[in-house]
């Protein structure tokens, strides 16, 4: 009886502490939300002004970094902010997450001008590494999160098939098109991921030897559509060799994106000395951690950035994530465009990656 009473008393104390912590985090979330709303848009909206000058977070030149993300990365879009802050706090205590602060001393901010590619023609796809495709008909896909790991015929496959003729126009000599990954960003469902805002990056470090060494220490995912296996040549055969991985990015809503467009660096202005390693570890759940050798980007005044103003769900942005045996890739990032109407709907998008074999 006495033991039970002690357990109940301890549980009561723990509950009080938990409630107090959640209330504290809730108030913090409210303050952050109010501050973000206050600073999200300019006092006046100028529809004629579409070039943007923003501050982006780079890594200092020559500095490699390492990032750990816990389960909060997969939960942040779908659970209350206060609960997510609690998950982050627990993750920092257990070491599964560093909340992006481990290498904060290696970061630096730079103001850059991002030109509207609809007005300032950047050049051709094979010069710049990117282009905008306007679909000739509405996609029939509705489940943008569906994938080949859950079904042999996922709904996303309809969109992938719709895109393949456009890809073949860009690369007529392609022998095999191999889709790997798709994710929704900015949505509010479980598994949706946050927008990658304000930090230029590449999803893959471009040095294959470094990738092999990285995965000796941190094994790649043992799945059929592993991008690490793809880049390390493990999915090549006698007649098909990987040449390129493209990024495919399109809005799902609103009808015209204003607040968080995707910016792309002209590949001609991206130099090898401005790429560093980002050893990324994401714990999706206890016992399951995804490891990837990403690319961290340092600043150079000669870099040129572009975006497509008011991109619609019928507009698909295609760019280079990786090129085999060739220096040709597009660092990219979303950014906050403050020159928007105050009632602008926040962007939700889908992104895919596709390997091209030659």
Coordinates of C-alpha atoms in Angstrom, one line a residue:
X1 CA 0.0 0.0 0.0
X2 CA 2.8 2.4 0.9
X3 CA 4.7 1.5 -2.2
X4 CA 1.6 2.3 -4.4
X5 CA 1.1 5.6 -2.6
X6 CA 4.7 6.5 -3.3
X7 CA 4.3 5.6 -7.0
X8 CA 1.2 7.8 -7.2
X9 CA 2.9 10.7 -5.5
X10 CA 5.9 10.4 -7.9
X11 CA 3.6 10.2 -10.9
X12 CA 1.8 13.3 -9.7
X13 CA 5.0 15.2 -9.3
X14 CA 6.2 14.1 -12.8
X15 CA 2.9 15.1 -14.3
X16 CA 3.1 18.6 -12.8
X17 CA 6.6 19.0 -14.1
X18 CA 5.6 17.8 -17.6
X19 CA 2.6 20.2 -17.7
X20 CA 4.8 23.0 -16.6
X21 CA 7.4 22.3 -19.3
X22 CA 4.7 22.0 -22.0
X23 CA 3.1 25.3 -20.9
X24 CA 6.6 26.9 -21.1
X25 CA 7.1 25.6 -24.6
X26 CA 3.6 26.6 -25.6
X27 CA 4.2 30.2 -24.6
X28 CA 7.6 30.1 -26.4
X29 CA 5.8 28.8 -29.5
X30 CA 3.2 31.6 -29.3
X31 CA 5.9 34.2 -29.0
X32 CA 7.8 32.8 -32.0
X33 CA 4.6 32.6 -34.1
X34 CA 3.7 36.2 -33.4
X35 CA 7.2 37.3 -34.2
X36 CA 7.3 35.3 -37.4
X37 CA 3.9 36.7 -38.5
X38 CA 5.0 40.3 -37.7
X39 CA 8.2 39.9 -39.8
X40 CA 6.9 37.7 -42.6
X41 CA 5.9 40.4 -45.1
X42 CA 7.0 44.0 -46.0
X43 CA 4.7 46.8 -44.9
X44 CA 3.7 47.3 -48.6
X45 CA 3.4 44.7 -51.4
X46 CA 4.9 45.8 -54.7
X47 CA 3.8 43.3 -57.4
X48 CA 6.3 44.8 -59.9
X49 CA 9.3 44.0 -57.7
X50 CA 10.1 40.4 -58.1
X51 CA 13.9 40.2 -57.6
X52 CA 14.7 39.5 -54.0
X53 CA 17.6 40.4 -51.7
X54 CA 17.8 38.1 -48.7
X55 CA 20.2 36.8 -46.1
X56 CA 21.3 33.2 -46.6
X57 CA 23.1 31.0 -44.2
X58 CA 26.4 29.5 -45.6
X59 CA 29.2 27.4 -44.2
X60 CA 32.6 29.0 -43.8
X61 CA 34.9 28.1 -46.7
X62 CA 36.8 24.8 -46.2
X63 CA 34.8 23.8 -43.1
X64 CA 33.1 20.4 -42.9
X65 CA 30.1 19.9 -40.7
X66 CA 28.1 17.2 -39.1
X67 CA 24.4 17.3 -38.2
X68 CA 22.2 15.1 -36.1
X69 CA 18.4 15.3 -36.3
X70 CA 16.0 13.3 -34.1
X71 CA 12.4 12.3 -34.6
X72 CA 11.3 15.9 -34.4
X73 CA 12.3 16.3 -38.0
X74 CA 9.5 13.9 -39.0
X75 CA 7.0 15.2 -36.4
X76 CA 7.4 18.9 -36.7
X77 CA 4.8 19.4 -39.3
X78 CA 2.1 17.2 -37.7
X79 CA 2.2 17.6 -33.9
X80 CA 1.7 20.7 -31.7
X81 CA 4.8 23.0 -31.5
X82 CA 5.1 22.5 -27.7
X83 CA 5.3 18.7 -28.1
X84 CA 7.8 19.0 -30.8
X85 CA 10.0 21.3 -28.7
X86 CA 9.8 18.6 -25.9
X87 CA 10.9 16.0 -28.4
X88 CA 13.8 18.2 -29.5
X89 CA 14.8 18.8 -25.8
X90 CA 14.8 15.0 -25.1
X91 CA 16.7 14.4 -28.3
X92 CA 19.5 16.8 -27.2
X93 CA 19.7 15.1 -23.8
X94 CA 19.9 11.6 -25.3
X95 CA 22.3 12.7 -28.1
X96 CA 20.0 11.8 -31.0
X97 CA 19.7 15.4 -32.0
X98 CA 21.9 18.5 -31.8
X99 CA 19.1 20.8 -32.9
X100 CA 21.4 22.2 -35.6
X101 CA 23.7 23.8 -33.1
X102 CA 26.8 21.5 -33.1
X103 CA 28.6 23.5 -35.8
X104 CA 27.0 26.9 -35.4
X105 CA 30.5 28.5 -35.2
X106 CA 31.2 27.4 -38.8
X107 CA 28.1 29.3 -40.2
X108 CA 28.0 32.8 -41.6
X109 CA 25.3 34.9 -43.2
X110 CA 25.6 36.7 -46.5
X111 CA 23.1 38.9 -48.4
X112 CA 22.4 37.7 -51.9
X113 CA 20.2 38.9 -54.7
X114 CA 18.0 36.2 -56.2
X115 CA 16.9 37.2 -59.7
X116 CA 13.5 36.4 -61.1
X117 CA 14.2 33.9 -64.0
X118 CA 11.0 34.9 -65.7
X119 CA 12.5 38.4 -66.3
X120 CA 16.3 37.8 -66.2
X121 CA 16.8 34.9 -68.6
X122 CA 19.5 32.8 -66.9
X123 CA 20.4 30.6 -70.0
X124 CA 19.7 27.1 -71.2
X125 CA 19.2 24.0 -69.1
X126 CA 22.6 22.5 -70.2
X127 CA 24.4 25.8 -69.4
X128 CA 22.8 26.6 -66.0
X129 CA 21.7 23.1 -64.9
X130 CA 18.0 24.1 -64.3
X131 CA 14.8 24.9 -66.2
X132 CA 11.1 25.3 -65.7
X133 CA 8.7 22.9 -67.4
X134 CA 5.0 23.8 -67.8
X135 CA 2.8 20.7 -67.8
X136 CA 0.4 20.3 -70.7
X137 CA -2.2 18.8 -68.5
X138 CA -3.2 18.5 -64.9
X139 CA -1.5 15.6 -63.0
X140 CA -3.9 12.8 -62.0
X141 CA -1.8 12.0 -59.0
X142 CA -3.4 12.9 -55.7
X143 CA -1.4 11.0 -53.1
X144 CA 1.9 12.7 -53.5
X145 CA 3.5 10.9 -50.6
X146 CA 2.8 7.4 -52.0
X147 CA 6.0 5.4 -52.9
X148 CA 7.4 2.1 -54.2
X149 CA 8.2 0.9 -50.7
X150 CA 4.5 0.7 -49.8
X151 CA 3.1 -0.4 -53.2
X152 CA 4.2 -1.8 -56.6
X153 CA 1.9 0.8 -58.3
X154 CA 1.9 3.9 -56.1
X155 CA -0.1 6.9 -57.2
X156 CA 3.0 9.0 -57.5
X157 CA 3.9 6.8 -60.5
X158 CA 1.3 8.5 -62.7
X159 CA 3.2 11.8 -62.2
X160 CA 6.5 10.2 -62.8
X161 CA 5.3 8.8 -66.1
X162 CA 3.9 12.2 -67.0
X163 CA 7.3 13.7 -66.4
X164 CA 9.4 11.2 -68.4
X165 CA 8.8 12.6 -71.9
X166 CA 9.9 16.0 -70.6
X167 CA 13.1 14.5 -69.1
X168 CA 13.8 12.6 -72.4
X169 CA 13.6 16.0 -74.2
X170 CA 16.3 17.3 -71.9
X171 CA 18.4 14.2 -72.2
X172 CA 17.5 12.4 -75.5
X173 CA 20.2 9.8 -75.0
X174 CA 19.0 8.5 -71.7
X175 CA 18.5 4.7 -71.6
X176 CA 16.9 4.3 -68.2
X177 CA 14.9 6.6 -65.9
X178 CA 15.0 5.5 -62.3
X179 CA 12.8 7.4 -59.7
X180 CA 14.0 7.2 -56.1
X181 CA 12.5 9.5 -53.5
X182 CA 9.6 11.8 -53.0
X183 CA 8.5 13.9 -50.1
X184 CA 5.9 16.7 -49.3
X185 CA 7.3 19.8 -47.7
X186 CA 5.2 22.3 -45.7
X187 CA 2.2 20.0 -45.2
X188 CA 0.6 19.2 -41.9
X189 CA 0.4 15.4 -42.2
X190 CA 2.6 12.8 -40.4
X191 CA 5.7 12.3 -42.4
X192 CA 5.6 15.7 -44.2
X193 CA 8.9 17.5 -43.8
X194 CA 9.6 21.1 -43.1
X195 CA 10.7 23.5 -45.9
X196 CA 14.5 23.8 -46.2
X197 CA 14.7 27.6 -45.8
X198 CA 17.6 29.9 -45.9
X199 CA 20.5 27.5 -46.2
X200 CA 22.1 26.7 -49.5
X201 CA 23.0 23.1 -49.8
X202 CA 23.3 20.1 -52.1
X203 CA 21.5 16.8 -51.2
X204 CA 24.7 14.9 -52.1
X205 CA 28.4 15.7 -51.7
X206 CA 29.8 15.4 -55.2
X207 CA 33.0 13.3 -54.4
X208 CA 32.3 9.6 -54.9
X209 CA 35.4 8.4 -53.0
X210 CA 34.4 10.5 -50.0
X211 CA 31.0 8.9 -50.1
X212 CA 32.4 5.4 -50.1
X213 CA 34.5 6.2 -47.1
X214 CA 31.5 7.8 -45.3
X215 CA 29.4 4.7 -45.8
X216 CA 32.1 2.4 -44.5
X217 CA 31.5 4.1 -41.2
X218 CA 27.8 4.8 -41.6
X219 CA 26.2 2.1 -43.8
X220 CA 23.7 3.2 -46.5
X221 CA 20.0 2.1 -46.3
X222 CA 19.6 -1.4 -47.7
X223 CA 16.7 -0.6 -50.0
X224 CA 16.2 -1.1 -53.7
X225 CA 16.1 2.6 -54.5
X226 CA 19.0 3.8 -52.3
X227 CA 20.5 6.9 -53.8
X228 CA 23.8 6.2 -52.1
X229 CA 24.0 2.8 -53.9
X230 CA 23.0 4.6 -57.1
X231 CA 25.9 7.0 -56.9
X232 CA 28.4 4.4 -55.8
X233 CA 27.6 2.4 -59.0
X234 CA 25.9 -0.5 -57.2
X235 CA 22.8 -0.3 -59.5
X236 CA 24.8 0.0 -62.8
X237 CA 25.0 -2.9 -65.2
X238 CA 26.8 -3.6 -68.4
X239 CA 24.4 -1.5 -70.5
X240 CA 23.3 1.2 -68.0
X241 CA 25.6 3.5 -66.1
X242 CA 24.4 6.3 -63.9
X243 CA 25.1 9.8 -65.3
X244 CA 22.9 12.3 -63.5
X245 CA 20.5 12.6 -60.6
X246 CA 17.9 15.4 -61.2
X247 CA 15.8 17.2 -58.6
X248 CA 12.1 17.6 -59.6
X249 CA 10.2 20.3 -57.6
X250 CA 6.6 21.5 -57.9
X251 CA 4.1 23.4 -55.7
X252 CA 1.0 21.6 -54.6
X253 CA -0.6 24.8 -53.3
X254 CA -1.4 27.7 -53.4
X255 CA -2.3 28.6 -57.0
X256 CA 0.7 30.9 -57.2
X257 CA 3.6 30.6 -54.7
X258 CA 4.8 33.8 -53.2
X259 CA 6.2 33.3 -49.7
X260 CA 8.7 30.4 -49.9
X261 CA 9.9 29.8 -53.5
X262 CA 12.9 27.6 -54.3
X263 CA 16.1 29.4 -55.4
X264 CA 18.7 27.7 -57.6
X265 CA 22.3 28.6 -58.1
X266 CA 23.6 28.7 -61.7
X267 CA 25.8 25.7 -62.0
X268 CA 28.4 27.7 -63.9
X269 CA 29.0 29.9 -60.9
X270 CA 29.4 27.0 -58.4
X271 CA 33.1 26.1 -57.9
X272 CA 34.6 23.0 -56.2
X273 CA 36.3 25.1 -53.4
X274 CA 32.8 26.2 -52.3
X275 CA 31.6 22.6 -51.4
X276 CA 32.2 21.0 -48.0
X277 CA 31.0 17.8 -46.5
X278 CA 27.9 17.7 -44.3
X279 CA 27.6 14.4 -42.5
X280 CA 23.9 14.1 -42.0
X281 CA 22.2 11.7 -39.6
X282 CA 18.4 11.6 -39.2
X283 CA 16.8 9.3 -36.6
X284 CA 13.4 8.6 -38.0
X285 CA 12.6 6.3 -35.1
X286 CA 14.5 4.5 -32.3
X287 CA 16.9 2.0 -34.0
X288 CA 16.5 3.5 -37.5
X289 CA 18.9 6.3 -38.5
X290 CA 19.3 7.6 -42.1
X291 CA 22.9 8.6 -43.0
X292 CA 23.8 10.7 -46.0
X293 CA 26.8 12.7 -47.1
X294 CA 25.3 16.0 -48.0
X295 CA 27.0 19.1 -49.5
X296 CA 27.5 22.3 -47.4
X297 CA 28.0 25.5 -49.5
X298 CA 30.3 28.4 -48.8
X299 CA 29.8 31.9 -50.2
X300 CA 31.4 33.4 -53.3
X301 CA 30.5 36.8 -54.7
X302 CA 30.4 35.4 -58.2
X303 CA 27.6 33.0 -57.4
X304 CA 24.3 33.8 -59.2
X305 CA 20.9 32.8 -57.9
X306 CA 17.6 32.6 -59.6
X307 CA 14.0 31.6 -58.8
X308 CA 10.7 31.6 -60.8
X309 CA 8.2 34.1 -59.4
X310 CA 4.7 32.9 -58.7
X311 CA 5.3 29.3 -59.6
X312 CA 2.1 27.4 -60.0
X313 CA 1.3 23.7 -59.5
X314 CA 1.5 23.3 -63.3
X315 CA 5.1 24.5 -63.2
X316 CA 7.8 21.9 -62.5
X317 CA 11.4 23.0 -61.7
X318 CA 14.1 20.6 -62.8
X319 CA 17.7 20.9 -61.7
X320 CA 20.9 18.9 -61.2
X321 CA 21.5 17.3 -57.8
X322 CA 24.5 15.2 -59.0
X323 CA 26.6 14.5 -62.1
X324 CA 28.8 11.5 -62.4
X325 CA 32.4 12.3 -63.3
X326 CA 31.6 15.9 -64.1
X327 CA 31.4 19.1 -62.0
X328 CA 27.8 20.2 -62.7
X329 CA 25.3 20.6 -59.9
X330 CA 22.9 23.2 -58.6
X331 CA 23.0 24.2 -54.9
X332 CA 19.6 25.3 -53.8
X333 CA 17.4 26.5 -51.0
X334 CA 14.0 27.9 -50.2
X335 CA 13.9 31.4 -48.9
X336 CA 11.4 33.8 -47.3
X337 CA 10.1 36.3 -49.9
X338 CA 8.8 39.2 -47.8
X339 CA 7.3 41.0 -50.8
X340 CA 4.0 39.2 -50.7
X341 CA 0.4 40.1 -49.8
X342 CA -0.2 39.7 -46.1
X343 CA -2.9 37.1 -46.7
X344 CA -0.6 34.9 -48.8
X345 CA -1.2 31.2 -48.3
X346 CA 1.9 29.3 -47.3
X347 CA 3.5 27.1 -49.9
X348 CA 3.2 23.3 -49.8
X349 CA 5.3 21.4 -52.4
X350 CA 6.4 18.0 -53.5
X351 CA 10.0 17.1 -54.5
X352 CA 11.3 14.1 -56.2
X353 CA 14.6 12.7 -57.3
X354 CA 15.4 10.7 -60.5
X355 CA 18.5 8.9 -61.7
X356 CA 19.3 8.9 -65.4
X357 CA 21.3 6.0 -66.9
X358 CA 23.2 6.2 -70.2

